[in-house]
PDB file of C-alpha atoms in Angstrom:
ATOM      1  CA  UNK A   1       0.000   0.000   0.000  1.00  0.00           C
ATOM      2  CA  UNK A   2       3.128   2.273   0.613  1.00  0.00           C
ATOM      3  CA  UNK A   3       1.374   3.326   3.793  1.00  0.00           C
ATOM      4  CA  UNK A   4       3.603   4.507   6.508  1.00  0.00           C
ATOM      5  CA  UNK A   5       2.250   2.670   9.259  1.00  0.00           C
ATOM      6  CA  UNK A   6       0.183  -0.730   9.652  1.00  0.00           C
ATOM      7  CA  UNK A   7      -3.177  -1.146   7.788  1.00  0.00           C
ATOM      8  CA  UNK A   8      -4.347  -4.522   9.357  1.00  0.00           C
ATOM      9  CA  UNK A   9      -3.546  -3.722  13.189  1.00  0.00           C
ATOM     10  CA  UNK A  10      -4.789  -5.717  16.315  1.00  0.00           C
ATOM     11  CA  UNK A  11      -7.083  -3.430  16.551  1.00  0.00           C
ATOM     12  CA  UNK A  12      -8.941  -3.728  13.592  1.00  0.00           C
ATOM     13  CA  UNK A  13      -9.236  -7.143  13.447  1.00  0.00           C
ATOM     14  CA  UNK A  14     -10.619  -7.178  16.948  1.00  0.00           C
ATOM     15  CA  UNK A  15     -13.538  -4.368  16.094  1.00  0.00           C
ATOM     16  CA  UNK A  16     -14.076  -6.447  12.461  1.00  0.00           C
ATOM     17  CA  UNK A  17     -15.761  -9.157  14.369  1.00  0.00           C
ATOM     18  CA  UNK A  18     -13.816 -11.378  12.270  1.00  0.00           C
ATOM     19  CA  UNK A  19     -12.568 -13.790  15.204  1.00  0.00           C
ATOM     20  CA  UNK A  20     -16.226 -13.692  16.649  1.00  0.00           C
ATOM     21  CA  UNK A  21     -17.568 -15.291  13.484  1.00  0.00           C
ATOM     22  CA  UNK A  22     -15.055 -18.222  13.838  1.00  0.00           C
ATOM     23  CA  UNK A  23     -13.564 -18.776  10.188  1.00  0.00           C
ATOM     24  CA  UNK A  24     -10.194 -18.632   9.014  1.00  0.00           C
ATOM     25  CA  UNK A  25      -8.518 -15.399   7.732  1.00  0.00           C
ATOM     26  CA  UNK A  26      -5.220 -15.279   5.497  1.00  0.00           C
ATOM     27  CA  UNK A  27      -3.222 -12.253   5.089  1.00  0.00           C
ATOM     28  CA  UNK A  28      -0.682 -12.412   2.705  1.00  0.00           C
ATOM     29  CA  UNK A  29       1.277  -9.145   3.439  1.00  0.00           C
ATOM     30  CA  UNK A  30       3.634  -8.237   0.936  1.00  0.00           C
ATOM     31  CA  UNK A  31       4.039  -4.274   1.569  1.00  0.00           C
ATOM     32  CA  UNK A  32       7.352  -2.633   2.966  1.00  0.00           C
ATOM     33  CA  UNK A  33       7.338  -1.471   5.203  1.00  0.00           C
ATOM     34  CA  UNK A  34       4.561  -4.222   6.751  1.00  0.00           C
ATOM     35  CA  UNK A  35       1.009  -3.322   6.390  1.00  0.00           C
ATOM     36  CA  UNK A  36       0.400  -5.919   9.141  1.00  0.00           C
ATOM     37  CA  UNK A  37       1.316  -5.520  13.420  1.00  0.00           C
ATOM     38  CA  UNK A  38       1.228  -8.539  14.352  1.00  0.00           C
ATOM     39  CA  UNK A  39       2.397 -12.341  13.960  1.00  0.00           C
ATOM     40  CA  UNK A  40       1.673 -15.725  13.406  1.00  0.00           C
ATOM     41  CA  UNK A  41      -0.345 -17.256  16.219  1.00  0.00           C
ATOM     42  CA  UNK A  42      -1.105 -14.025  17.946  1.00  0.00           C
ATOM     43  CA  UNK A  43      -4.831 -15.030  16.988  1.00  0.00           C
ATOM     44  CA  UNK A  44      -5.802 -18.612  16.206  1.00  0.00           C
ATOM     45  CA  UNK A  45      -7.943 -18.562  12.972  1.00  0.00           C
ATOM     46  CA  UNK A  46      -6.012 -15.962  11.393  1.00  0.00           C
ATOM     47  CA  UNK A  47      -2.340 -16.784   9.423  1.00  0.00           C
ATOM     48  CA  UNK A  48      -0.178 -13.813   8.461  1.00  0.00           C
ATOM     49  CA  UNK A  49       2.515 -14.239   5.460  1.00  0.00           C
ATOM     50  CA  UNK A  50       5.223 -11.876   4.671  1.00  0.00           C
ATOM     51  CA  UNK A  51       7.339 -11.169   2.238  1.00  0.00           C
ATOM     52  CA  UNK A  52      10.500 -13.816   3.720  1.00  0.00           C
ATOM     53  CA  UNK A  53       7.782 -16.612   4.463  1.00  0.00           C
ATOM     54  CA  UNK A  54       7.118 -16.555   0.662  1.00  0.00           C
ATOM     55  CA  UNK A  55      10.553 -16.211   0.193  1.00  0.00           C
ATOM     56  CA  UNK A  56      11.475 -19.637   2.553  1.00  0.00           C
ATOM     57  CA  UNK A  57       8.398 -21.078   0.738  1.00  0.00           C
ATOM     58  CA  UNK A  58       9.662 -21.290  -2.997  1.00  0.00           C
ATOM     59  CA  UNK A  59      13.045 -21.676  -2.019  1.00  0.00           C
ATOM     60  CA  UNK A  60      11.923 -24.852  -0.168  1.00  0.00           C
ATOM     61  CA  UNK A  61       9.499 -25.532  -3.110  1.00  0.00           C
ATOM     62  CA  UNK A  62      12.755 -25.259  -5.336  1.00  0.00           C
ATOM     63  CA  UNK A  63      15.226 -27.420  -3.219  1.00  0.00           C
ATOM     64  CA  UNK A  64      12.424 -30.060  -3.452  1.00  0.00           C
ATOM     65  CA  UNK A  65      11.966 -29.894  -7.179  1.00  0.00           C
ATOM     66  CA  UNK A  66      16.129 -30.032  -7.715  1.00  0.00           C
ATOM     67  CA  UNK A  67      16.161 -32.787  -5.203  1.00  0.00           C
ATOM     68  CA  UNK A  68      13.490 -34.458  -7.137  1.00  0.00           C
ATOM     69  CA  UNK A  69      14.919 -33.684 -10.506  1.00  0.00           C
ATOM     70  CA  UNK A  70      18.247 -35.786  -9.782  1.00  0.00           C
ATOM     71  CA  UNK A  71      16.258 -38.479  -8.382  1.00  0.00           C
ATOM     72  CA  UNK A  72      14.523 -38.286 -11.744  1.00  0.00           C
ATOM     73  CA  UNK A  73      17.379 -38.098 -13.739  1.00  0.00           C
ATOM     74  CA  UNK A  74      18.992 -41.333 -11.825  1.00  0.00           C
ATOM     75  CA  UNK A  75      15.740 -43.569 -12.337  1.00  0.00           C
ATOM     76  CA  UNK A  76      15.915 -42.258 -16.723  1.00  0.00           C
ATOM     77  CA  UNK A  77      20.015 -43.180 -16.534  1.00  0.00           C
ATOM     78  CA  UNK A  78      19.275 -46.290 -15.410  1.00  0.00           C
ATOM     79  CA  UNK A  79      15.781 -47.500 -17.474  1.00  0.00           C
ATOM     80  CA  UNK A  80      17.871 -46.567 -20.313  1.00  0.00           C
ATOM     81  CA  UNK A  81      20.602 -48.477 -19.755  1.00  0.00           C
ATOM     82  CA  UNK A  82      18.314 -51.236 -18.804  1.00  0.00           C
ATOM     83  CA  UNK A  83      16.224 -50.407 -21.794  1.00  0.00           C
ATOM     84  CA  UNK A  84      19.897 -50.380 -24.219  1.00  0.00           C
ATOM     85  CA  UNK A  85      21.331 -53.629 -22.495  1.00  0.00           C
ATOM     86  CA  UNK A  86      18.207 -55.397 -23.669  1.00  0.00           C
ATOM     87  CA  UNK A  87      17.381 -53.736 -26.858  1.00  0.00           C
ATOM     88  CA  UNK A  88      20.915 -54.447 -27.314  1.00  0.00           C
ATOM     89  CA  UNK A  89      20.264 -58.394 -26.922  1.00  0.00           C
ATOM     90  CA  UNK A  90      17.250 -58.558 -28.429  1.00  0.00           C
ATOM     91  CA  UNK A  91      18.607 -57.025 -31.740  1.00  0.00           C
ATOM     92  CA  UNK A  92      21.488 -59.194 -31.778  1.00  0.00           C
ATOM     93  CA  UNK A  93      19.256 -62.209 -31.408  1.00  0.00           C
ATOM     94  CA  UNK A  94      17.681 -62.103 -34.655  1.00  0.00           C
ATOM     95  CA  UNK A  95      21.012 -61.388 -36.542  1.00  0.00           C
ATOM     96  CA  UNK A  96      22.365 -64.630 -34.566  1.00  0.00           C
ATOM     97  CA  UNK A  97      19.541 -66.672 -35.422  1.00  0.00           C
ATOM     98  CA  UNK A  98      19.802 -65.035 -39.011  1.00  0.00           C
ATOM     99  CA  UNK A  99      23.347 -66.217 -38.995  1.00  0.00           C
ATOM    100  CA  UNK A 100      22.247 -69.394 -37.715  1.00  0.00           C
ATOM    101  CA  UNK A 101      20.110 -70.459 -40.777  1.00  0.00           C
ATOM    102  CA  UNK A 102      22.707 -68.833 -42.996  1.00  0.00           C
ATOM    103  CA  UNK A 103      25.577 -71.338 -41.345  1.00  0.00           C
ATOM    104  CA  UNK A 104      22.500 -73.943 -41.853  1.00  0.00           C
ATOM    105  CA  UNK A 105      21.806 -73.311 -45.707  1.00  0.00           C
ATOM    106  CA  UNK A 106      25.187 -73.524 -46.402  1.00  0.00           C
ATOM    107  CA  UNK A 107      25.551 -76.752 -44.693  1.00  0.00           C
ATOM    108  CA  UNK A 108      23.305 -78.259 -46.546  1.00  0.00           C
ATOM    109  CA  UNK A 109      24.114 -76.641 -49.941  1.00  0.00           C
ATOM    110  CA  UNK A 110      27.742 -78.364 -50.161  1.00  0.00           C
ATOM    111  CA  UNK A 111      26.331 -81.520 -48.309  1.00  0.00           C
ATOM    112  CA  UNK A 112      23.701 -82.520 -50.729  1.00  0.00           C
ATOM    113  CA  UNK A 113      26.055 -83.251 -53.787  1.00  0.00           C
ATOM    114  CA  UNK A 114      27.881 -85.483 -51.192  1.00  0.00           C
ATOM    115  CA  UNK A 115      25.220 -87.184 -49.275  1.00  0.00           C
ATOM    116  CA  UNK A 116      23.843 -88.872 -52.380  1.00  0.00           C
ATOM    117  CA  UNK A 117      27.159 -90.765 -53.101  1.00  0.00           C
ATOM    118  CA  UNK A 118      27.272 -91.636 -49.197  1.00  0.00           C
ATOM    119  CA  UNK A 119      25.990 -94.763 -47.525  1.00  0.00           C
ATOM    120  CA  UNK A 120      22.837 -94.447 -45.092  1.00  0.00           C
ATOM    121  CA  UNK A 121      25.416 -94.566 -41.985  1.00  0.00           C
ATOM    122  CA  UNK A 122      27.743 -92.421 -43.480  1.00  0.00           C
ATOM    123  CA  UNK A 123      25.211 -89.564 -43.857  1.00  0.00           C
ATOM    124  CA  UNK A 124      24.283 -89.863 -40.699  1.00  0.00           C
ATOM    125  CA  UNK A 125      27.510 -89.523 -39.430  1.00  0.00           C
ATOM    126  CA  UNK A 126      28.744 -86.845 -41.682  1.00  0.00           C
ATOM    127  CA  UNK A 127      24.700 -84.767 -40.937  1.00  0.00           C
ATOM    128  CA  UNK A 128      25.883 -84.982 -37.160  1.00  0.00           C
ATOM    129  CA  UNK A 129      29.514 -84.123 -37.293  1.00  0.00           C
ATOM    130  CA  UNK A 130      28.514 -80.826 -40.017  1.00  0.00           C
ATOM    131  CA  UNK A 131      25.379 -79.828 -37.745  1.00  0.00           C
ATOM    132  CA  UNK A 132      28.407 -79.816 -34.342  1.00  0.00           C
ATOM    133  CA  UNK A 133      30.702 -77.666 -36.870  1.00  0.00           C
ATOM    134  CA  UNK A 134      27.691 -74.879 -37.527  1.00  0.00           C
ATOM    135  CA  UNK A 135      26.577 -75.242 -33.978  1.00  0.00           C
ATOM    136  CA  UNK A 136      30.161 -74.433 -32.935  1.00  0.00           C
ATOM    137  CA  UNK A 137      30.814 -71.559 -35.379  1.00  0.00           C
ATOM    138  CA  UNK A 138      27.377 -69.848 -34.899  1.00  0.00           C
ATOM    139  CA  UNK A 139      28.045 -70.276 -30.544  1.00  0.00           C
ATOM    140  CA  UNK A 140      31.685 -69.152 -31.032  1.00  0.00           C
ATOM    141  CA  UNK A 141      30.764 -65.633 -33.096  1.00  0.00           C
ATOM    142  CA  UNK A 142      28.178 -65.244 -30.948  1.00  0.00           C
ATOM    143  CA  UNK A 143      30.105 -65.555 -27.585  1.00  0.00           C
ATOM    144  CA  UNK A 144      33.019 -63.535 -29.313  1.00  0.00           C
ATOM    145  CA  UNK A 145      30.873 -61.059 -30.768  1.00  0.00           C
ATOM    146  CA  UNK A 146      32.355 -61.678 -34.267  1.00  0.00           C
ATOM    147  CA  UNK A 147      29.660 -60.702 -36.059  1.00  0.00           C
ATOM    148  CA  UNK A 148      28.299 -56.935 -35.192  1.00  0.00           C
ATOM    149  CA  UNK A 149      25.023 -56.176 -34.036  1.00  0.00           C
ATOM    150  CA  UNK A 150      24.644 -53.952 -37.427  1.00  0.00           C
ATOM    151  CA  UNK A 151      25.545 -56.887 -39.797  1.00  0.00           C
ATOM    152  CA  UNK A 152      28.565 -56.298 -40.678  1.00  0.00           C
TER     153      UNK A 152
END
């Protein structure tokens, strides 16, 4: 108000009738000098603010929120890296298994002009001992991480 003295005084409240009447009053007094004489719990239904309770207020209010915000930003670092590790594996699965079949065609590509000349036990032998050798190579670039998760 830029008044010199106190607008709200003890006074006033007292001949308002306000306490008699039993609700709560707010004053949010934000003048300078005060417009306000009195404290906090100098009447019970009535709460006075100033200026440096706002002040504590939103400073609180914004300790919280930073508080809160690197708590936030721990829990996104770590989904993500949860979220890459198995994006990671899941994308490398179907280029294994593609490499798989791949190590499988080929198998049986260079096999079949063989197996025909072969006896019954002899294919057997020679499916089992081939299917070991791709089993072996796809297990071994997959544990060494030969082949790239891009294909390459």
């Amino acid at each position: 108000t830029g008044a010199g003295e106190p607008v709200i005084t003890e006074n006033s409240i007292l001949e308002s009738g306000w306490l008699s009447q039993g609700r709560r009053l707010i004053i949010i007094d934000l003048a300078m000098p005060r417009d306000t004489d009195f404290e906090n719990g100098r009447f019970e239904n009535i709460e006075v603010y100033h200026q440096e309770h706002i002040q504590r207020f939103v400073e609180d209010r914004q300790s919280r929120r930073r508080e809160a915000t690197a708590e936030a930003e721990e829990i996104i670092r770590r989904k993500l890296e949860e979220f890459m590790y198995w994006f990671n594996q899941v994308r490398g699965e179907g280029l294994y298994e593609s490499t798989s079949a791949t190590f499988e065609s080929f198998r049986k590509e260079e096999l079949d002009s063989v197996m025909e000349r072969l006896t019954e036990e002899n294919r057997r032998l020679v499916d089992q001992a081939s299917r070991r050798l791709v089993d072996r190579l796809y297990h071994y670039f997959k544990q060494n991480q030969i082949i790239s998760n891009k294909g390459e």
